[in-house]
Amino acid sequence: MNQFEQYRRRFIGGALAATGAVMAPGVMLMQVAHSRAPEEGVSSKHRWGLLIDSSKCATGCNDCVTACNTENGLSGETGLQDPQWIRKIELTNNNTGATHSLPMMCQHCEHPPCVDVCPTGASFKRADGIVLVDRHICIGCRYCMMACPYKARSLVHEDLNDTQLAHMPRGKGCVESCTLCMHKVDRGDGTTACAEACPEKAIVFGDLNDPSCEIAQRLATYASKEVRADLGLNTGVRYTGI
Amino acid sequence: MHIVNRELEGNSKGYWALLGGLGALILLGLFAAYNMEHHGHVITGMNNQIVWGLPHVFAVFLIVAASGALNVASVAGVFGKKAYKPLAPLSALLAIALLIGGLAVLMLDLGRADRAIITAWEVNPKSVFSWNVVLYSGFLGFSAAYLWAMLDKTVKPLYPFAAYGAFIWRLILTTGTGLIFGFLVARQAYGTGLLALMFIIYSLLYGTAVYVLVLMTAYLGGQRPLGAEVMRRLKNMLLIFIAASFYATLVYHLTNLYYAKEWEFERFILLDGGLYTTLFWVGQVIIGYAIPFVLMALPGTRDNRNMVALAAILIVLGALAQMYVTIIGGQAFPLQLFPGFTEKSSFFDGQIHQYIPSHWEWMLGIGGFAISLAMVAFAVKILRILPESLADEVADPHAKK
């Protein structure tokens, strides 16, 4: 083997090694990322929802609200213009004086009025029942806020000053609301921040369509209620104890 | 006598002062829009409870008045009343100008005004707002075609098509505006198709009132004769429209008063809603309906055109009060999530919502008004919109010649 041939072989070998070195991390990362193919998007086989037992929910306890704010990067301030994705409502019966406490958030309706009125389709419902705002095409008209019977939506009134979290992009001038912790649902956590944080386990997350799921079994066993059931929206969030 | 339309000379100090003043107001409006875009809606009084504020009061007023301003032209073009023909070009022009002013306010108030164009291709067929994108453009198209057919005799075949088209379209347009609120199922103040009819009736009153004011200003400023006959006809129209508007308002509130579930809301608007109650009774009913009706009906004042002008100004003020009560009063009353329970939360559930408009919102709203008026002032100078004379012997088909 002459000198030239040696050099040529070394060159080819080096080139192959370099190519391998460049490619390998990409191949490895693809395995690690294990991303879902587009055709494996969310499916209408699931209908994610919450069951909230108001009789277990304690007046004055705000753990679900705090957990939601931490999980999604909200400031937790409660001024007139501050967004609130979940809030505790204290109820007093006008006739009997009986009191209840419960968390209120986007009810993830099957027929959401916010989606009906949105002029751009930014307000939309995923196949698995989660109602969301597409921050790329929301024009900030606030018609969805006018239409929501649950006052579940907020406009971001001012700059967020880098308080956003990577998994929950937000934006000044856009409307936002509870996402049912879709980032947790999508990665298979099987729960939401509010449900995890509740010390009384008053909030149960699950698949309303799956009869083996705790939420579906409870709904089949006990009397539950939709808020403003008269509107016929078939909410994904249900309550017991009121 | 033959009617001749001629451009307004518009070289007087008064004209330039008017145009300059309107220009300044437009600049202030744009400055407000820039600030709202730059800082966000945090600088306005609007919040997560009162989500539509003063800009919407001005915008919806202008859009509703726009369709009503076309009324004078429709009486000529669709119902064939000859006496209104010379008045028609200004009517169509005003309709276009008011709509553009109103839309400017609506668009500049968006949280993301830079994205307004998205509504052109991301269409949601179930959204009234999406329909309105089509309705507004169509109205501008029909009104412009109508104006063209009136001003250019070479396109005469276009005239009936444009006149009928604009008339039908304006009814659909105001139906769409009323249904923005009519389709809101959950709020006590809205959720009724009656709002579509109410807005059509209101539009006739508001649009005609603005028309009267613009016509009188133009003829006074342009030193052109404006006869008593034209004024008498317009005044009679206003009288009928006041009566109709009062009737529509009455039916709306009586219907609500019949339902026990609406009592608290009606109590809020009619009795103990503070500013909203005052604006309803003093603003909408007394200033907007009662005083102008009396001024234009009583023998002592009805033939005095200054009194008719005053009545028209009061009608416009009453209209703004009505829009404030309808739009902001309707939101100030809290949503009832749990009927039969008293609600309390950090998100102001169960309490009357607070709203104090900021100066930015006033600037934006008034800027929209100024855009409309500046367009009219400019157009009557460059186009043959206004007849040289509207004196009785010219304008009145029954006048003794």
XYZ file of C-alpha atoms in Angstrom:
643
model
C 0.000 0.000 0.000
C 1.555 3.239 -1.082
C 1.474 6.411 0.935
C -1.359 7.856 -1.111
C -3.567 4.811 -0.553
C -2.887 4.998 3.183
C -3.834 8.599 3.239
C -7.013 7.894 1.239
C -8.107 5.162 3.643
C -7.414 7.313 6.653
C -9.427 10.112 5.084
C -12.435 7.885 4.371
C -12.280 6.444 7.854
C -12.105 9.898 9.396
C -14.984 11.118 7.316
C -17.129 8.161 8.346
C -16.278 8.684 11.998
C -17.087 12.363 11.759
C -20.399 11.634 10.066
C -21.214 9.118 12.746
C -20.319 11.573 15.480
C -22.604 14.159 13.958
C -25.498 11.778 13.344
C -25.411 9.712 16.495
C -26.708 12.262 19.002
C -29.573 13.080 16.625
C -30.529 9.420 16.329
C -30.189 8.954 20.076
C -32.203 12.112 20.790
C -34.978 10.949 18.504
C -35.213 7.819 20.578
C -35.177 9.811 23.808
C -37.762 12.356 22.584
C -40.042 9.550 21.478
C -42.399 12.130 20.043
C -45.871 11.219 18.960
C -46.520 11.175 15.221
C -49.048 13.762 14.059
C -51.538 11.067 13.169
C -51.377 9.919 16.774
C -52.929 13.179 17.965
C -55.438 13.384 20.779
C -58.387 11.115 20.309
C -62.086 11.431 20.959
C -61.885 8.032 22.667
C -61.095 10.083 25.768
C -63.153 12.836 27.348
C -61.051 14.359 30.054
C -62.821 15.978 32.960
C -62.962 16.655 36.671
C -65.325 15.623 39.431
C -65.369 18.031 42.349
C -66.853 17.075 45.710
C -67.976 20.325 47.257
C -68.720 18.653 50.588
C -64.981 17.891 51.006
C -63.844 21.325 49.796
C -62.896 23.501 52.787
C -63.813 27.162 53.090
C -60.647 29.231 53.177
C -58.449 26.531 51.611
C -56.845 27.868 48.456
C -54.365 25.071 47.686
C -55.780 24.257 44.245
C -55.550 27.912 43.209
C -51.963 28.248 44.411
C -50.959 25.000 42.686
C -52.527 26.139 39.405
C -50.718 29.482 39.547
C -47.380 27.784 40.220
C -47.899 25.132 37.549
C -48.855 27.627 34.848
C -46.742 30.635 35.761
C -49.530 32.991 36.893
C -48.709 35.747 39.365
C -51.544 34.871 41.725
C -52.517 38.506 42.073
C -56.251 39.141 42.207
C -56.760 42.701 40.943
C -59.536 43.599 38.506
C -57.209 43.088 35.533
C -55.252 40.037 36.735
C -55.935 36.685 35.049
C -57.393 33.953 37.260
C -57.713 30.486 35.770
C -59.240 28.932 38.863
C -60.916 30.573 41.851
C -62.654 29.455 44.997
C -66.328 30.454 45.184
C -68.055 30.636 48.559
C -71.786 29.973 48.238
C -74.567 30.774 50.683
C -78.063 29.478 50.076
C -80.386 32.478 50.079
C -83.199 30.594 51.832
C -81.475 28.200 54.200
C -78.132 29.922 54.831
C -76.271 26.673 54.081
C -72.740 27.339 52.837
C -70.612 25.554 50.261
C -67.130 26.101 48.947
C -65.927 24.996 45.545
C -63.311 25.698 42.897
C -64.519 27.161 39.596
C -62.592 27.059 36.346
C -63.186 26.424 32.632
C -65.853 23.714 32.565
C -64.569 22.267 29.253
C -68.033 22.101 27.704
C -68.946 19.708 24.931
C -70.724 22.638 23.248
C -68.615 25.589 24.385
C -70.159 29.055 23.745
C -66.632 30.530 23.633
C -65.809 28.347 20.617
C -69.075 29.284 18.877
C -68.461 33.024 19.057
C -64.711 33.155 18.305
C -64.232 34.946 14.966
C -60.929 33.270 14.110
C -61.306 29.797 15.570
C -58.597 30.580 18.144
C -61.003 29.303 20.764
C -61.251 25.597 20.054
C -62.026 22.214 21.548
C -59.617 19.320 21.236
C -60.897 15.901 20.262
C -60.437 14.780 23.869
C -62.729 17.542 25.137
C -60.159 20.068 26.396
C -61.161 23.639 25.473
C -58.187 25.857 24.646
C -57.116 29.181 23.116
C -54.685 29.131 20.186
C -52.441 32.064 21.146
C -51.174 32.344 17.583
C -54.495 33.450 16.119
C -56.304 35.002 19.114
C -56.884 38.668 18.204
C -57.935 39.687 21.729
C -61.531 40.639 20.853
C -62.786 39.166 24.177
C -66.029 37.914 22.634
C -65.356 34.529 24.282
C -65.186 36.269 27.659
C -68.604 37.781 26.973
C -69.990 34.393 25.969
C -68.591 32.151 28.731
C -71.306 31.420 31.310
C -68.688 30.570 33.944
C -66.511 33.696 33.743
C -63.647 31.309 33.206
C -61.569 33.409 30.841
C -59.108 36.255 31.361
C -57.355 38.709 29.073
C -53.647 39.257 29.657
C -53.719 43.015 30.242
C -49.986 43.733 30.485
C -46.505 42.510 29.670
C -45.646 39.198 31.296
C -41.999 40.175 31.840
C -40.545 36.715 31.248
C -42.681 35.020 33.873
C -43.837 32.457 31.332
C -42.975 28.796 31.635
C -41.727 26.753 28.680
C -44.724 24.426 28.704
C -47.314 27.208 29.017
C -46.770 30.053 26.545
C -48.975 33.094 27.218
C -49.210 36.512 25.633
C -50.222 40.108 26.293
C -53.461 40.946 24.505
C -54.574 37.310 24.231
C -57.292 35.534 26.167
C -56.463 32.492 28.288
C -58.056 30.047 30.696
C -57.613 26.676 32.391
C -56.075 24.148 29.977
C -56.946 21.184 32.192
C -53.141 20.961 32.556
C -52.963 19.625 29.013
C -49.163 19.445 29.237
C -49.523 17.019 32.125
C -52.336 15.093 30.455
C -50.326 14.776 27.226
C -47.266 13.415 28.954
C -49.381 10.865 30.780
C -49.358 12.257 34.335
C -53.018 11.316 34.627
C -53.852 14.295 36.831
C -53.921 18.079 37.042
C -52.098 20.478 39.363
C -55.296 21.370 41.227
C -56.289 17.724 41.744
C -52.795 16.848 42.968
C -52.752 19.748 45.417
C -56.137 19.206 47.047
C -55.487 17.961 50.617
C -58.990 16.472 50.824
C -58.819 14.770 47.404
C -61.982 16.712 46.553
C -60.931 17.006 42.907
C -60.738 13.848 40.809
C -59.287 13.951 37.305
C -60.064 11.282 34.738
C -61.605 10.035 31.522
C -65.383 10.375 31.495
C -65.526 7.852 28.641
C -63.589 5.089 30.388
C -65.876 2.985 32.611
C -62.871 1.629 34.507
C -61.823 5.147 35.518
C -62.621 6.331 39.076
C -64.327 9.459 37.803
C -66.669 7.523 35.490
C -67.520 5.062 38.255
C -68.278 7.803 40.742
C -70.418 9.660 38.219
C -72.323 6.426 37.571
C -72.883 5.853 41.290
C -73.534 9.246 42.884
C -75.755 12.173 41.946
C -73.663 14.890 40.347
C -74.415 18.265 38.866
C -73.313 20.457 35.992
C -73.179 24.161 36.749
C -75.826 25.920 34.641
C -77.059 22.546 33.358
C -80.030 24.476 31.959
C -77.761 25.770 29.185
C -77.303 22.234 27.839
C -73.533 22.565 27.367
C -72.590 19.120 28.743
C -69.642 20.234 30.822
C -66.544 18.144 31.408
C -66.338 19.392 35.000
C -68.994 18.024 37.366
C -69.815 18.709 41.006
C -71.266 16.724 43.886
C -72.403 18.056 47.242
C -74.270 21.141 45.991
C -86.587 73.748 -10.612
C -83.731 71.473 -11.501
C -81.523 70.187 -8.697
C -77.805 70.728 -9.175
C -75.246 69.060 -6.931
C -71.987 70.878 -6.417
C -68.881 70.427 -4.313
C -68.733 72.529 -1.188
C -66.235 75.322 -1.719
C -64.598 74.633 1.621
C -62.153 77.507 1.633
C -63.482 79.330 4.645
C -61.565 79.560 7.900
C -64.386 77.660 9.513
C -63.936 74.712 7.145
C -60.213 74.461 7.723
C -60.694 74.883 11.455
C -63.203 72.023 11.383
C -60.895 69.792 9.381
C -57.930 70.739 11.589
C -59.881 70.080 14.776
C -61.061 66.693 13.521
C -57.500 65.883 12.427
C -56.232 66.651 15.921
C -58.890 64.402 17.466
C -57.940 61.591 15.065
C -54.282 61.952 16.043
C -55.225 61.763 19.723
C -57.260 58.623 18.983
C -54.342 57.011 17.180
C -52.011 57.989 20.027
C -54.380 56.250 22.452
C -54.472 53.149 20.233
C -50.669 53.116 20.110
C -50.461 53.277 23.888
C -53.062 50.567 24.373
C -51.149 48.353 21.964
C -47.774 49.138 23.542
C -48.686 48.854 27.232
C -51.642 46.507 26.881
C -55.162 47.040 28.152
C -53.757 47.609 31.623
C -53.868 51.370 30.901
C -57.609 51.238 30.235
C -60.398 50.882 32.748
C -61.482 47.628 31.123
C -60.797 44.488 33.118
C -61.650 40.806 33.293
C -65.202 41.626 34.435
C -66.089 44.545 32.154
C -64.351 43.242 29.056
C -65.953 45.632 26.579
C -65.829 49.265 27.606
C -66.194 52.798 26.334
C -64.551 52.120 22.943
C -67.345 49.616 22.246
C -69.984 52.161 23.273
C -68.656 54.519 20.589
C -67.971 51.778 18.036
C -71.376 50.100 18.279
C -73.101 53.498 18.249
C -71.256 54.460 15.054
C -71.931 51.119 13.362
C -75.619 51.178 14.283
C -75.919 54.835 13.224
C -74.189 53.961 9.949
C -76.935 51.614 8.845
C -79.559 54.115 9.999
C -77.894 56.980 8.157
C -78.671 55.140 4.932
C -82.366 55.385 5.743
C -82.881 58.725 3.989
C -81.406 57.308 0.784
C -83.560 54.161 1.037
C -86.722 56.245 1.314
C -85.801 57.731 -2.055
C -84.274 54.728 -3.807
C -86.446 51.886 -2.492
C -89.709 53.547 -1.491
C -89.614 56.016 -4.383
C -90.265 59.201 -2.398
C -89.011 61.900 -4.757
C -88.558 64.538 -2.072
C -85.722 62.536 -0.537
C -83.757 62.088 -3.758
C -81.623 65.213 -3.379
C -80.854 64.157 0.210
C -79.738 60.657 -0.765
C -76.041 61.075 -1.713
C -75.153 62.539 1.697
C -77.079 59.684 3.291
C -74.996 57.018 1.548
C -71.767 58.919 2.179
C -72.560 59.261 5.875
C -73.355 55.534 6.106
C -69.927 54.660 4.716
C -68.115 57.198 6.907
C -69.838 56.197 10.155
C -69.166 52.521 9.531
C -65.474 53.115 8.879
C -65.170 55.263 12.023
C -66.876 52.590 14.125
C -64.824 49.761 12.683
C -61.604 51.709 13.273
C -62.421 51.937 16.986
C -63.384 48.270 17.165
C -60.206 47.121 15.414
C -57.855 49.412 17.349
C -59.298 48.230 20.646
C -58.370 44.582 19.981
C -55.885 43.027 22.386
C -53.864 42.178 19.290
C -54.867 44.847 16.772
C -51.870 43.811 14.657
C -53.630 40.504 14.024
C -57.005 41.896 12.946
C -56.383 40.739 9.371
C -56.469 37.112 10.580
C -60.279 37.396 10.576
C -60.062 37.509 6.763
C -58.877 33.920 6.399
C -59.475 32.169 9.727
C -63.257 32.121 9.473
C -65.597 30.523 12.003
C -68.989 30.116 10.311
C -70.742 29.931 13.703
C -69.407 33.275 14.932
C -71.468 36.461 14.504
C -68.159 38.358 14.459
C -67.096 36.296 11.451
C -70.397 37.063 9.720
C -69.852 40.714 10.472
C -66.587 40.736 8.550
C -68.678 39.852 5.486
C -71.601 42.093 6.467
C -69.424 45.185 6.984
C -67.519 44.742 3.722
C -70.773 44.085 1.854
C -72.388 47.172 3.331
C -69.440 49.329 2.295
C -69.586 47.810 -1.197
C -73.334 48.325 -1.661
C -73.282 51.846 -0.228
C -70.329 52.826 -2.417
C -72.062 51.397 -5.501
C -75.244 53.235 -4.528
C -73.347 56.501 -4.124
C -71.631 55.966 -7.463
C -74.927 55.247 -9.221
C -76.386 58.452 -7.778
C -73.454 60.650 -8.754
C -72.605 59.201 -12.160
C -75.532 59.075 -14.585
C -73.546 56.823 -16.959
C -74.010 53.868 -14.590
C -77.767 54.323 -14.232
C -78.552 50.585 -14.697
C -76.644 49.985 -11.461
C -78.983 52.267 -9.488
C -81.921 49.962 -8.591
C -79.623 47.041 -7.874
C -77.450 49.132 -5.557
C -80.399 50.863 -3.861
C -82.273 47.636 -3.052
C -79.059 45.785 -2.245
C -77.948 48.430 0.233
C -81.384 48.523 1.863
C -81.638 44.764 2.377
C -78.003 44.579 3.404
C -78.398 47.273 6.056
C -81.209 45.290 7.666
C -79.043 42.162 7.736
C -76.087 44.183 9.015
C -77.929 45.613 11.997
C -79.457 42.215 12.701
C -75.868 40.986 12.936
C -74.888 43.837 15.250
C -77.844 43.180 17.565
C -77.128 39.461 17.590
C -73.563 40.033 18.834
C -75.396 40.525 22.117
C -78.503 38.496 21.290
C -76.471 35.297 20.971
C -74.867 35.608 24.420
C -76.780 32.876 26.172
C -75.619 33.257 29.748
C -75.958 36.948 30.568
C -79.141 38.384 32.027
C -79.097 41.457 29.774
C -78.634 39.603 26.510
C -79.617 36.240 25.043
C -82.715 37.420 23.172
C -83.413 37.873 19.470
C -85.325 41.002 20.454
C -81.955 42.760 20.503
C -81.674 42.408 16.718
C -85.009 44.170 16.212
C -84.198 46.783 18.862
C -80.916 47.617 17.183
C -82.638 48.042 13.799
C -85.180 50.434 15.331
C -82.506 52.325 17.276
C -80.416 52.572 14.117
C -83.187 54.468 12.317
C -83.300 57.042 15.107
C -79.558 57.435 15.637
C -78.625 57.479 11.950
C -81.292 60.027 11.065
C -80.292 62.267 13.992
C -76.652 62.276 12.876
C -77.840 62.917 9.314
C -79.858 65.954 10.402
C -76.886 67.405 12.285
C -74.445 66.882 9.418
C -76.900 68.281 6.853
C -77.610 71.387 8.918
C -73.925 72.005 9.615
C -73.030 71.624 5.936
C -75.737 74.019 4.723
C -75.063 76.546 7.445
C -71.298 76.417 6.870
C -71.618 76.278 3.073
C -74.139 79.171 3.136
C -76.599 77.213 1.019
C -80.374 77.471 1.387
C -82.050 74.679 3.369
C -85.830 74.913 3.124
C -88.442 74.328 5.796
C -89.950 71.408 3.870
C -86.808 69.269 4.098
C -86.533 70.033 7.802
C -90.191 69.203 8.368
C -89.864 65.799 6.737
C -86.712 64.896 8.658
C -88.261 66.094 11.917
C -91.337 63.923 11.355
C -89.116 60.934 10.704
C -87.299 61.541 13.984
C -90.619 61.739 15.843
C -91.742 58.345 14.515
C -88.349 56.782 15.262
C -88.363 58.098 18.844
C -91.774 56.543 19.397
C -90.610 53.244 17.884
C -87.405 53.206 19.959
C -89.330 53.897 23.137
C -91.728 51.079 22.266
C -88.862 48.622 21.640
C -87.245 49.568 24.950
C -90.570 49.155 26.727
C -91.202 45.669 25.297
C -87.685 44.549 26.226
C -88.031 45.595 29.865
C -91.643 44.430 30.219
C -90.655 40.984 28.942
C -87.858 40.827 31.483
C -90.133 42.035 34.272
C -92.463 39.132 33.554
C -89.709 36.595 34.362
C -88.875 36.180 38.049
C -85.313 35.172 37.085
C -84.771 38.620 35.535
C -86.129 40.681 38.433
C -82.765 41.324 40.020
C -81.282 42.465 36.732
C -84.238 44.748 35.989
C -84.042 46.113 39.514
C -80.391 46.908 38.852
C -81.044 48.789 35.600
C -84.336 50.463 36.523
C -84.012 51.130 40.252
C -80.774 50.803 42.151
C -77.965 50.491 39.611
C -76.479 53.920 40.403
C -74.842 55.295 37.247
C -76.615 52.764 35.021
C -80.052 53.619 36.406
C -79.327 57.342 35.969
C -78.066 56.808 32.435
C -81.148 54.769 31.586
C -83.785 57.150 32.941
C -82.096 60.523 32.552
C -79.883 59.696 29.561
C -81.772 57.274 27.357
C -85.395 58.011 28.272
C -85.548 61.707 29.220
C -82.670 63.215 27.184
C -82.831 60.678 24.363
C -86.604 60.309 23.918
C -88.805 62.621 26.019
C -87.227 66.068 25.566
C -86.504 65.729 21.823
C -90.026 64.377 21.268
C -91.568 67.327 23.071
C -89.281 69.821 21.287
C -90.254 68.486 17.878
C -93.945 68.003 18.644
C -94.969 71.159 20.513
C -96.383 73.936 18.313
C -94.133 76.514 19.950
C -90.838 74.801 19.075
C -91.500 72.324 16.273
C -91.026 74.808 13.450
C -87.830 76.217 14.904
C -84.919 74.468 13.225
C -82.582 75.298 16.100
C -84.879 73.248 18.296
C -84.753 70.374 15.802
C -80.954 70.571 15.878
C -81.026 70.566 19.673
C -83.352 67.563 19.581
C -80.936 65.720 17.283
C -78.010 66.464 19.610
C -80.042 65.160 22.569
C -80.936 62.022 20.599
C -77.225 61.328 19.984
C -76.417 61.854 23.683
C -79.318 59.571 24.617
C -78.008 57.010 22.130
C -74.588 56.975 23.797
C -76.316 56.573 27.178
C -78.350 53.665 25.772
C -75.213 51.968 24.448
C -73.477 52.472 27.812
C -76.405 50.908 29.677
C -76.789 48.046 27.179
C -73.111 47.177 26.788
C -71.505 48.084 30.108
C -74.576 47.840 32.351
C -75.182 44.381 30.871
C -71.708 43.301 31.977
C -71.714 45.113 35.324
C -74.502 42.868 36.525
C -72.748 39.655 37.594
C -73.232 36.307 35.900
C -75.436 34.017 37.943
C -73.635 30.693 38.160
C -75.695 29.382 41.047
C -79.218 30.831 41.030
C -80.604 30.906 44.560
C -77.170 31.284 46.154
C -75.115 34.309 47.124
C -71.686 34.011 45.497
C -68.354 35.397 46.698
C -64.877 34.949 45.245
C -61.520 36.572 44.494
C -62.768 36.995 40.902
C -65.622 39.305 41.940
C -68.382 36.729 41.516
C -71.756 37.850 42.778
C -70.916 41.552 42.967
C -71.634 44.498 40.712
C -68.526 44.922 38.569
C -66.559 48.156 38.666
C -65.573 50.116 35.605
C -64.109 53.595 35.271
C -63.115 54.419 31.687
C -59.636 55.886 31.303
C -58.823 58.935 29.177
C -57.271 56.599 26.581
C -60.684 55.051 25.947
C -62.338 58.459 25.564
C -59.600 59.482 23.134
C -60.014 56.321 21.040
C -63.813 56.548 20.949
C -63.935 60.246 20.085
C -61.171 59.651 17.529
C -63.485 57.209 15.732
C -66.225 59.825 15.653
C -63.713 62.288 14.231
C -62.656 59.839 11.488
C -66.282 59.616 10.325
C -66.871 63.362 10.363
C -63.541 64.176 8.705
C -64.361 61.724 5.900
C -67.683 63.498 5.328
C -66.111 66.980 5.484
C -63.473 65.924 2.979
C -65.865 64.111 0.626
C -68.384 66.962 0.322
C -65.509 69.190 -0.808
C -64.268 66.864 -3.563
C -67.511 65.138 -4.655
C -70.840 66.501 -5.851
C -72.726 65.241 -2.819
C -74.762 68.255 -1.771
C -77.399 70.077 -3.866
C -76.638 73.767 -4.352
C -79.995 74.541 -2.873
C -82.533 72.663 -0.793
C -84.879 75.634 -0.664
C -88.564 74.714 -0.711
C -89.159 75.706 -4.307
C -86.295 73.421 -5.389
C -86.577 70.448 -3.077
C -90.306 70.140 -2.502
C -92.089 68.300 -5.337
C -95.398 69.814 -4.174
C -94.157 73.379 -3.842
C -96.089 76.034 -5.701
C -93.787 77.115 -8.442
